[in-house]
Short mmCIF file of C-alpha atoms and ligand atoms in Angstrom, two decimals:
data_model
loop_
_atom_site.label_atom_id
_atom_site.label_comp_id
_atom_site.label_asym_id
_atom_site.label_seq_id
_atom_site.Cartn_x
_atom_site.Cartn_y
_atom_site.Cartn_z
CA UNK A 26 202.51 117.54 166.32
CA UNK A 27 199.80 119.70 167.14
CA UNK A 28 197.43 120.71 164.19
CA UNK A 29 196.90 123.72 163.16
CA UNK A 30 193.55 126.33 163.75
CA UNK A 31 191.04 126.25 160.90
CA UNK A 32 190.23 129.49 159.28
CA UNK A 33 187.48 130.37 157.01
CA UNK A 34 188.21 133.15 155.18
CA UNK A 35 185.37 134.93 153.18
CA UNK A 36 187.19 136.52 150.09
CA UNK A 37 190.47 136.92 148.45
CA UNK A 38 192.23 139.94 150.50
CA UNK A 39 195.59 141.19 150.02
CA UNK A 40 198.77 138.92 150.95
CA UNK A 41 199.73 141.38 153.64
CA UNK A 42 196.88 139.32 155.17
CA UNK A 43 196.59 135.99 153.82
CA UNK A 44 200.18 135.52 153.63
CA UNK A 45 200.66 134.95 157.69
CA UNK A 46 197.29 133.22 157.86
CA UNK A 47 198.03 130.63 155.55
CA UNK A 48 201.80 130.52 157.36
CA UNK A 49 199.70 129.73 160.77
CA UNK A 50 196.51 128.26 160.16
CA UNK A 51 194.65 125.44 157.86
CA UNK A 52 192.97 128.11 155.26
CA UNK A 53 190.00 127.76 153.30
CA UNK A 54 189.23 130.54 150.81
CA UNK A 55 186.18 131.35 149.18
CA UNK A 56 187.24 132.54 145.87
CA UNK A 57 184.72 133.78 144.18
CA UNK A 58 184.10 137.41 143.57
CA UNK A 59 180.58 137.76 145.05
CA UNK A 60 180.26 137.08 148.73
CA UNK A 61 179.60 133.52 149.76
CA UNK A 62 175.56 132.93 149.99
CA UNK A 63 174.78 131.96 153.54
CA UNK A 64 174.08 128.74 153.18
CA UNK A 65 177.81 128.23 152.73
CA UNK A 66 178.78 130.18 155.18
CA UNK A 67 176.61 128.07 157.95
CA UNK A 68 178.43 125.32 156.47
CA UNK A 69 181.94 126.51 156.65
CA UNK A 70 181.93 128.18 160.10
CA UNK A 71 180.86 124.40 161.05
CA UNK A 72 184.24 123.15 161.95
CA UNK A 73 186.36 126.15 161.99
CA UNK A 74 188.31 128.21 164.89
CA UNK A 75 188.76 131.59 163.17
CA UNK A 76 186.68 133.51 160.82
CA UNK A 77 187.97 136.19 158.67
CA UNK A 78 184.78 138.19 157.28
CA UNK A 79 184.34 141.07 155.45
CA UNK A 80 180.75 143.99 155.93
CA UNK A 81 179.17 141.77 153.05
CA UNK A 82 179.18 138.87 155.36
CA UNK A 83 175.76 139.07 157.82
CA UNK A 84 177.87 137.49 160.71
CA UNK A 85 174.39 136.35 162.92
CA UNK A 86 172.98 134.83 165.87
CA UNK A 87 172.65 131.76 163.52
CA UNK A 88 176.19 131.90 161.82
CA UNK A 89 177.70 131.88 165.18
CA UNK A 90 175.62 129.16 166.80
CA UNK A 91 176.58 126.98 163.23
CA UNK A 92 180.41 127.62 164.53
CA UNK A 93 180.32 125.77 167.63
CA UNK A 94 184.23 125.82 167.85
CA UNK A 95 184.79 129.95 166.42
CA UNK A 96 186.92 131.66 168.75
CA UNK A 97 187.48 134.63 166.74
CA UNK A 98 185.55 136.63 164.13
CA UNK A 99 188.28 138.75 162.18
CA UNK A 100 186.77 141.58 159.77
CA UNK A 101 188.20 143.35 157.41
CA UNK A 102 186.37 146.43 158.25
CA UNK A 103 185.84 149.54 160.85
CA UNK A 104 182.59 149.37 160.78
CA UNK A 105 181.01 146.02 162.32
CA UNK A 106 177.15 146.72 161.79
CA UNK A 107 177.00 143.57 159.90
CA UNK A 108 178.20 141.25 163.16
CA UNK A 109 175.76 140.91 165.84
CA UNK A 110 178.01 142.25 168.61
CA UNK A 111 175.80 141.01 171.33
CA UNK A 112 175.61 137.94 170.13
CA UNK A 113 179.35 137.23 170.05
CA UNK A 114 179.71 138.69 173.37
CA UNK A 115 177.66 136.24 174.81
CA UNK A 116 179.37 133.40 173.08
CA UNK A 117 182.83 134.79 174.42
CA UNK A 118 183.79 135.31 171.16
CA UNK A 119 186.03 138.71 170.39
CA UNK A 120 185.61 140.44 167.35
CA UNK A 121 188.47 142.18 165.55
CA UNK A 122 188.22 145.23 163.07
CA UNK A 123 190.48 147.72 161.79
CA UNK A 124 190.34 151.19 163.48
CA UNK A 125 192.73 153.85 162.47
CA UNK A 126 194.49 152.48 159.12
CA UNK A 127 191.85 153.54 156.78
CA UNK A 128 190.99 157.35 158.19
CA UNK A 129 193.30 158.98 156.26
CA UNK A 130 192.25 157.66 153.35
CA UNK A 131 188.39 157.75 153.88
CA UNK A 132 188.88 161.32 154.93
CA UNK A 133 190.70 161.68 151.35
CA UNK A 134 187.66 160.51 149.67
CA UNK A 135 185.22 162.18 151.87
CA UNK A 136 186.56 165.35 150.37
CA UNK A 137 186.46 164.10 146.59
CA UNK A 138 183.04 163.07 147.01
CA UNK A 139 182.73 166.62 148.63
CA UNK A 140 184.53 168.40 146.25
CA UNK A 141 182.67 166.17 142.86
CA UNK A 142 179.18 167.52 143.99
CA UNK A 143 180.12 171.13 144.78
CA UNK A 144 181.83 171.68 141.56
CA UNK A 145 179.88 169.19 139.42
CA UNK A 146 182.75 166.88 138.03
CA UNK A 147 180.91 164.38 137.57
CA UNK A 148 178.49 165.77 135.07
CA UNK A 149 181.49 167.73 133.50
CA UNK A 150 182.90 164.68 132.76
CA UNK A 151 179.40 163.39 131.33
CA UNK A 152 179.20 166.85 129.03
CA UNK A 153 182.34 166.35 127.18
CA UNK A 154 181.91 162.68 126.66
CA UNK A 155 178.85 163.31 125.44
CA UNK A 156 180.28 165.84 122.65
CA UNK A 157 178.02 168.93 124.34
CA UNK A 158 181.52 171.28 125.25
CA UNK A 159 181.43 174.04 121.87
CA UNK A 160 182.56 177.00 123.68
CA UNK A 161 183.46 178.37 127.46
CA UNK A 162 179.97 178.80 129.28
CA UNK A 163 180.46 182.06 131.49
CA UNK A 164 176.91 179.94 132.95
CA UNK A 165 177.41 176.75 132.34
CA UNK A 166 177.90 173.99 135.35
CA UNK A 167 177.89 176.27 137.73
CA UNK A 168 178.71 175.31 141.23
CA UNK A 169 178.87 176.17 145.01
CA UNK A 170 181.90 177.40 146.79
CA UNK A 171 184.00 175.17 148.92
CA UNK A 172 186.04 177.74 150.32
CA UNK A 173 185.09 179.73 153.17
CA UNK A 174 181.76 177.39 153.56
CA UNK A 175 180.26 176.26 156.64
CA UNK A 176 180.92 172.01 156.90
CA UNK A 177 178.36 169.83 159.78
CA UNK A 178 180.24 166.79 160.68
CA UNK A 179 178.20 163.93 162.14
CA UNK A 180 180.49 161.84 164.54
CA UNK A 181 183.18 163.44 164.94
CA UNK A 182 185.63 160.42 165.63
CA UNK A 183 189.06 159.41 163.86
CA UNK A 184 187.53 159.70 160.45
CA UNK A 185 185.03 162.86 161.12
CA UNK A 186 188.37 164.77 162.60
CA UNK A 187 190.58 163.76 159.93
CA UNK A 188 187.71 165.75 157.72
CA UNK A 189 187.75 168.65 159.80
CA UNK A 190 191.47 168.55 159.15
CA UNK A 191 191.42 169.03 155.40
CA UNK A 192 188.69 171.17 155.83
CA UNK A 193 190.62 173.80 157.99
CA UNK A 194 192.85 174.09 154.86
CA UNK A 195 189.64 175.33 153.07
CA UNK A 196 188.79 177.84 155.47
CA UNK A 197 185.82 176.43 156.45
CA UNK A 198 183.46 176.80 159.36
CA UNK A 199 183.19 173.54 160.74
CA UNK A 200 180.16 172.05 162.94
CA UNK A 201 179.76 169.41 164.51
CA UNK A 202 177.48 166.90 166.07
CA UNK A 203 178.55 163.73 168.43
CA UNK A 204 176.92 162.14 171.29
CA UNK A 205 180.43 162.74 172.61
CA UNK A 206 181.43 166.48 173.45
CA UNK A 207 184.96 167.19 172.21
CA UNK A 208 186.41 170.19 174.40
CA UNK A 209 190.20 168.86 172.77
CA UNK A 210 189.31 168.92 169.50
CA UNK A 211 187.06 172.00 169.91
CA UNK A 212 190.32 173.94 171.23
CA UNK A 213 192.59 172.45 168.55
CA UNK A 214 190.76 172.58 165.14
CA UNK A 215 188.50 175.71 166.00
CA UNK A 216 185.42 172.93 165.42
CA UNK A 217 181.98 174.63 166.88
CA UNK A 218 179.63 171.71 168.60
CA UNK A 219 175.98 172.12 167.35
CA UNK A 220 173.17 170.12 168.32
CA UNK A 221 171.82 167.54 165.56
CA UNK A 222 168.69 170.07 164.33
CA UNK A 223 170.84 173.78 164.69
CA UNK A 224 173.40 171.51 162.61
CA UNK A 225 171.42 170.41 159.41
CA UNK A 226 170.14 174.22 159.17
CA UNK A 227 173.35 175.72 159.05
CA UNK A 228 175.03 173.86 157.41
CA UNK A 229 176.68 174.32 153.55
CA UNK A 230 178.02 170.84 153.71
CA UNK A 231 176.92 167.85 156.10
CA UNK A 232 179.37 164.78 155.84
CA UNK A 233 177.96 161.61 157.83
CA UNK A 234 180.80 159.70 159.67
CA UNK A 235 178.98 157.72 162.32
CA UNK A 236 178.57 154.52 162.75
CA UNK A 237 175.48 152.27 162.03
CA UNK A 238 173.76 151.42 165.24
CA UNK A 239 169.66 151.13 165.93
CA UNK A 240 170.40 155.18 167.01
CA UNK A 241 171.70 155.98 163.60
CA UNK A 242 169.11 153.60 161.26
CA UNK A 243 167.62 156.52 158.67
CA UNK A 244 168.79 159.24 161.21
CA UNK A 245 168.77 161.38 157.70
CA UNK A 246 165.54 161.12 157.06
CA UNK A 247 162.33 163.42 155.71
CA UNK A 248 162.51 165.74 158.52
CA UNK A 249 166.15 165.99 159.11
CA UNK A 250 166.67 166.48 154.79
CA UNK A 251 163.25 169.74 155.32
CA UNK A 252 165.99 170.80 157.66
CA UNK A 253 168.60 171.02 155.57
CA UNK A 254 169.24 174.33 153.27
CA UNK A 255 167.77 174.08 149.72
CA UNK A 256 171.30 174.65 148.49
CA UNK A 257 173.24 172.50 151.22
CA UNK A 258 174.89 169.22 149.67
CA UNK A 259 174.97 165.87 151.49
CA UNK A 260 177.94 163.60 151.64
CA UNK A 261 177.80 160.00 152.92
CA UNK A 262 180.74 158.09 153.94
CA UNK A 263 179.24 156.07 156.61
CA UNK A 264 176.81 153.33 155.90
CA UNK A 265 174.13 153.59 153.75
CA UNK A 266 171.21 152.86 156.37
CA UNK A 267 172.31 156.22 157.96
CA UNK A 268 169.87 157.75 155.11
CA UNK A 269 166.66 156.92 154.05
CA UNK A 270 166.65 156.49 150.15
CA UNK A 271 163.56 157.05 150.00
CA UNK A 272 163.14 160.50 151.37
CA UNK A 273 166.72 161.03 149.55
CA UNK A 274 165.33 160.46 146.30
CA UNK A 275 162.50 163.24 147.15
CA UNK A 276 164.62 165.90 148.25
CA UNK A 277 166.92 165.53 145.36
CA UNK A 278 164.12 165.48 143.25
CA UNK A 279 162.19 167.90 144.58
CA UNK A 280 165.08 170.65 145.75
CA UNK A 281 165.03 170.60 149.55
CA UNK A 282 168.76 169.88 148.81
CA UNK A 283 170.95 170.86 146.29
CA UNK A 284 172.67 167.78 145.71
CA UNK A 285 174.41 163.90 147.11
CA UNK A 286 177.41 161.96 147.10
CA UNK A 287 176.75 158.64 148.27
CA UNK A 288 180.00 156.17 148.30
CA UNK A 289 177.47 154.05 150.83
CA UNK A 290 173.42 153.09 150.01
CA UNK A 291 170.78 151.48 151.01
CA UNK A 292 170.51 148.10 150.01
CA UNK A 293 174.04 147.87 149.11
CA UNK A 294 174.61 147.20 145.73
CA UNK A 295 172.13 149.52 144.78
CA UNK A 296 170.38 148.61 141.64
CA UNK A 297 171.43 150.28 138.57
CA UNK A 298 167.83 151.22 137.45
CA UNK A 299 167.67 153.48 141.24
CA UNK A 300 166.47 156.93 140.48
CA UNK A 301 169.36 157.74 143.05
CA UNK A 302 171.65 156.73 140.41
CA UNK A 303 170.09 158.76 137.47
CA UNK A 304 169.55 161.89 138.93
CA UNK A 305 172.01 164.64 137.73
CA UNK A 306 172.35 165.65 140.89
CA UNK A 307 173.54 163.23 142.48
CA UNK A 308 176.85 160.96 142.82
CA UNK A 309 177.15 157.34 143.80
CA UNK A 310 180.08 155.41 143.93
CA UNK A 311 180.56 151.74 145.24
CA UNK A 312 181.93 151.60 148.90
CA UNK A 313 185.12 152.93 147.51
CA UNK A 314 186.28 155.40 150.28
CA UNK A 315 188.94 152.94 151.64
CA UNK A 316 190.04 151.66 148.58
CA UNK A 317 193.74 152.75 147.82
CA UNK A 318 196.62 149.84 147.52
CA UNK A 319 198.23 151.02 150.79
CA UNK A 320 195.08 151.50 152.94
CA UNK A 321 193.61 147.77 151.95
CA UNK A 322 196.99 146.06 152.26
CA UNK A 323 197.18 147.55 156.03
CA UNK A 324 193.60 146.52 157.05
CA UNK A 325 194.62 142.82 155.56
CA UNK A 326 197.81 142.93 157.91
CA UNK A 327 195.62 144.06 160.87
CA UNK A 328 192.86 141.56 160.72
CA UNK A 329 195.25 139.18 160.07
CA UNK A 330 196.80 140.05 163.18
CA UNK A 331 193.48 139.87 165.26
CA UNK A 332 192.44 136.87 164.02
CA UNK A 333 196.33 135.16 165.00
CA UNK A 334 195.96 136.64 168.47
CA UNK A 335 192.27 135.02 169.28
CA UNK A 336 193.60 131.80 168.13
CA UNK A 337 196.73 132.28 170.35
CA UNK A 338 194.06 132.84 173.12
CA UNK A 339 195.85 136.60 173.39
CA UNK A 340 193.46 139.92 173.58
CA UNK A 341 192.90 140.84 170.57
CA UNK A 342 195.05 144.15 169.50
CA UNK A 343 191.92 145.72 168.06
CA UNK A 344 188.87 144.51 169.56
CA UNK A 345 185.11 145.80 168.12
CA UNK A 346 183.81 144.26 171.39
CA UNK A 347 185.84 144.86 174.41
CA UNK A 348 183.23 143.90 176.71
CA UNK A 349 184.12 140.16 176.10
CA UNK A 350 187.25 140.28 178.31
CA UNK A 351 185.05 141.80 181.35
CA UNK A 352 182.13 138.51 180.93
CA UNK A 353 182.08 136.39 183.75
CA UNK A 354 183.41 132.96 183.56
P1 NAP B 14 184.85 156.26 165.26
O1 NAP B 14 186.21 156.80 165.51
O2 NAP B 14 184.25 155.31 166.24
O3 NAP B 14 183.87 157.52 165.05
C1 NAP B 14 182.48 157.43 165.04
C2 NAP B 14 181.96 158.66 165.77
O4 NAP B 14 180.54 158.70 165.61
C3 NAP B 14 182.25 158.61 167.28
O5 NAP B 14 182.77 159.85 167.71
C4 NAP B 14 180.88 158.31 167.86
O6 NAP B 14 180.71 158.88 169.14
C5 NAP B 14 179.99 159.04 166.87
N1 NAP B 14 178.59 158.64 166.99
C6 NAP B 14 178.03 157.54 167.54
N2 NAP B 14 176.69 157.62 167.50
C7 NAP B 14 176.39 158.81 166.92
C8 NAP B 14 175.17 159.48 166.62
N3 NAP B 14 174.00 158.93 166.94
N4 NAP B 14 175.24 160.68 166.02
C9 NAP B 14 176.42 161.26 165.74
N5 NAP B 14 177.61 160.67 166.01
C10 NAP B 14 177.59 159.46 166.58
O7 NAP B 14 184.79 155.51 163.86
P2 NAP B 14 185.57 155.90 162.49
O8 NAP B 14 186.78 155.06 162.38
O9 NAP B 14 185.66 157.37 162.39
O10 NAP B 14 184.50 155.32 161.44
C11 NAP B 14 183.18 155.84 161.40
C12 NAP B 14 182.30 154.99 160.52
O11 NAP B 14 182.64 155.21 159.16
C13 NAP B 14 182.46 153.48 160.72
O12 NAP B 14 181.60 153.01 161.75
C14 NAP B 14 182.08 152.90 159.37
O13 NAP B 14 180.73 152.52 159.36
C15 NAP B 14 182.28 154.06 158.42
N6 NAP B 14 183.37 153.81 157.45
C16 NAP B 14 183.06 153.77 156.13
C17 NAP B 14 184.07 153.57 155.20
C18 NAP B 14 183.77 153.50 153.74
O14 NAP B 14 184.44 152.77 153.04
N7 NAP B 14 182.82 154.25 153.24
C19 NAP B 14 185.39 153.40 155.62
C20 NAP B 14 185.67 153.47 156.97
C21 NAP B 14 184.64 153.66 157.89
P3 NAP B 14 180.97 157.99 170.47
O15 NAP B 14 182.38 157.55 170.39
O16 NAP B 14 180.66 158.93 171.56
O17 NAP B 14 180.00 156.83 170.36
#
């Protein structure tokens, strides 16, 4: 009888995952709801084949050289700036994430958060609760048109374009910046390439949608928010690295910008006593963006599925780290 693979898995995730893990593999399950500390992870990846992790799990140079027989990190997750890529490279170990399944629904929420800060919901909400709505203000919570505004879109990949979609249906002008021209997507979706700087300037809306990478760390920073127009709102769907609180919490404060929406920060969880999270103009929500029954249950299924094939040995179906299958032997 042969025995079967060992797989750590960092957090309850749907069954559309767990289910066929457990069906193939020996699973143990951290339960808790926080992430496990380190310490336990070093001690878990110790004997085990597969590793399914999630972006609150620092997957490191050390982790990896604790999991001397890991032949596949699994995360539930696009976005791998939490897994040293280089690292596992060099180990020969592939890394799986979950491109595609979750655009749709990030893009969705990319627009809320859009949508929220332009027309103020959020403080709306706040009024009534707080007994202030006596009559109809003909100047009360005013916002900014949506409609017929111009949009900047940085990275314009699967989830960037899936933006641009929706915001076609609000006649928008849409910009955007990636290291990537996009003749195709220029031609079908009437988007106008800018450079990073001409961008920021003219733009009514900026929506972040690259990845994290050393390029990326605090790209929005002091000079790139002076940039930006005194009324133009940011909207960050990305990572929260991407922005530099710090100069965040000055423009807001100061009115380089008009306002935020922030579903990602910097640390992650911020702390509730951040003046990012009291100022009126500004909305932060926690890492939410993928977050709908559907969307989770198909990244489950999906890095369920890459983990299964690096255990088989097979390619992995969606692999953050391609390069592994070119190393030498
Ligand atoms: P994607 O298809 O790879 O798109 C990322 C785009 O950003 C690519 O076109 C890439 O260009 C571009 N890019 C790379 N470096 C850039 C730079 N310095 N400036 C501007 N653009 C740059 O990935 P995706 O599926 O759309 O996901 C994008 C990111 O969203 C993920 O990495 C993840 O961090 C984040 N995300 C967040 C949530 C959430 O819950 N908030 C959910 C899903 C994803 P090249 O291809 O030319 O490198």
């Amino acid at each position: 009888m042969t025995t079967r693979p060992v797989v750590y898995v960092t957090r309850r995730i749907p069954e559309t995952g767990l289910a066929p893990v457990r069906e193939a593999c020996q699973v143990r399950l951290w339960e808790e709801e926080l992430p496990p500390p380190k310490s336990v992870l070093l001690q878990e990846v110790a004997d085990c084949d597969g590793l399914l992790c999630l972006l609150t799990d620092p997957i490191d140079e050390e982790v990896m050289a604790a999991g001397t027989r890991l032949r596949v990190i699994s995360q539930m997750a696009v976005g791998v700036d939490n897994i040293d890529l280089r690292a596992a490279t060099a180990r020969g170990i592939p890394v799986g994430h979950t491109p595609g399944v979750l655009t749709e629904a990030t893009a969705d929420f990319t627009f809320a958060l859009l949508m929220a800060a332009a027309r103020r919901i959020p403080e709306g909400v706040d009024y009534v609760r707080a007994g202030k709505w006596r009559t109809w203000e003909p100047m009360g919570l005013l916002g900014v048109d949506v409609w017929g505004a111009t949009l900047g879109i940085v990275g314009l990949g699967r989830i960037g374009t899936a933006v641009a979609r929706r915001a076609r249906g609000f006649a928008m002008h849409i910009l955007y910046y990636d290291p990537t021209r996009r003749p195709d997507l220029e031609a079908e979706l009437g988007v106008e390439y800018a450079e990073l700087d001409d961008l920021l300037a003219r733009s009514d809306f900026v929506s972040l949608h690259c990845p994290l990478t050393p390029e990326t760390h605090h790209l929005i920073g002091e000079a790139a928010l002076r940039r930006m127009k005194p009324t133009a709102i940011l909207i960050n769907a990305a990572r929260g690295p991407v922005v530099d609180p710090d100069a965040l919490v000055r423009a807001l404060s100061e009115g380089w910008i008009r306002a935020a929406a922030l579903d990602v920060t910097e640390p992650e969880p911020i702390p509730p006593d951040h003046p990012l999270v009291s100022l009126p103009n500004c909305i932060v929500v926690p890492h939410i963006a993928s977050a709908t029954v559907s969307t989770r249950e198909r990244m489950a299924a999906m890095a369920a599925e890459n983990l299964l094939a690096g255990l088989r040995g097979e390619r992995l179906p969606y692999c953050a780290n391609p390069e592994v299958y070119a190393r030498p032997l």
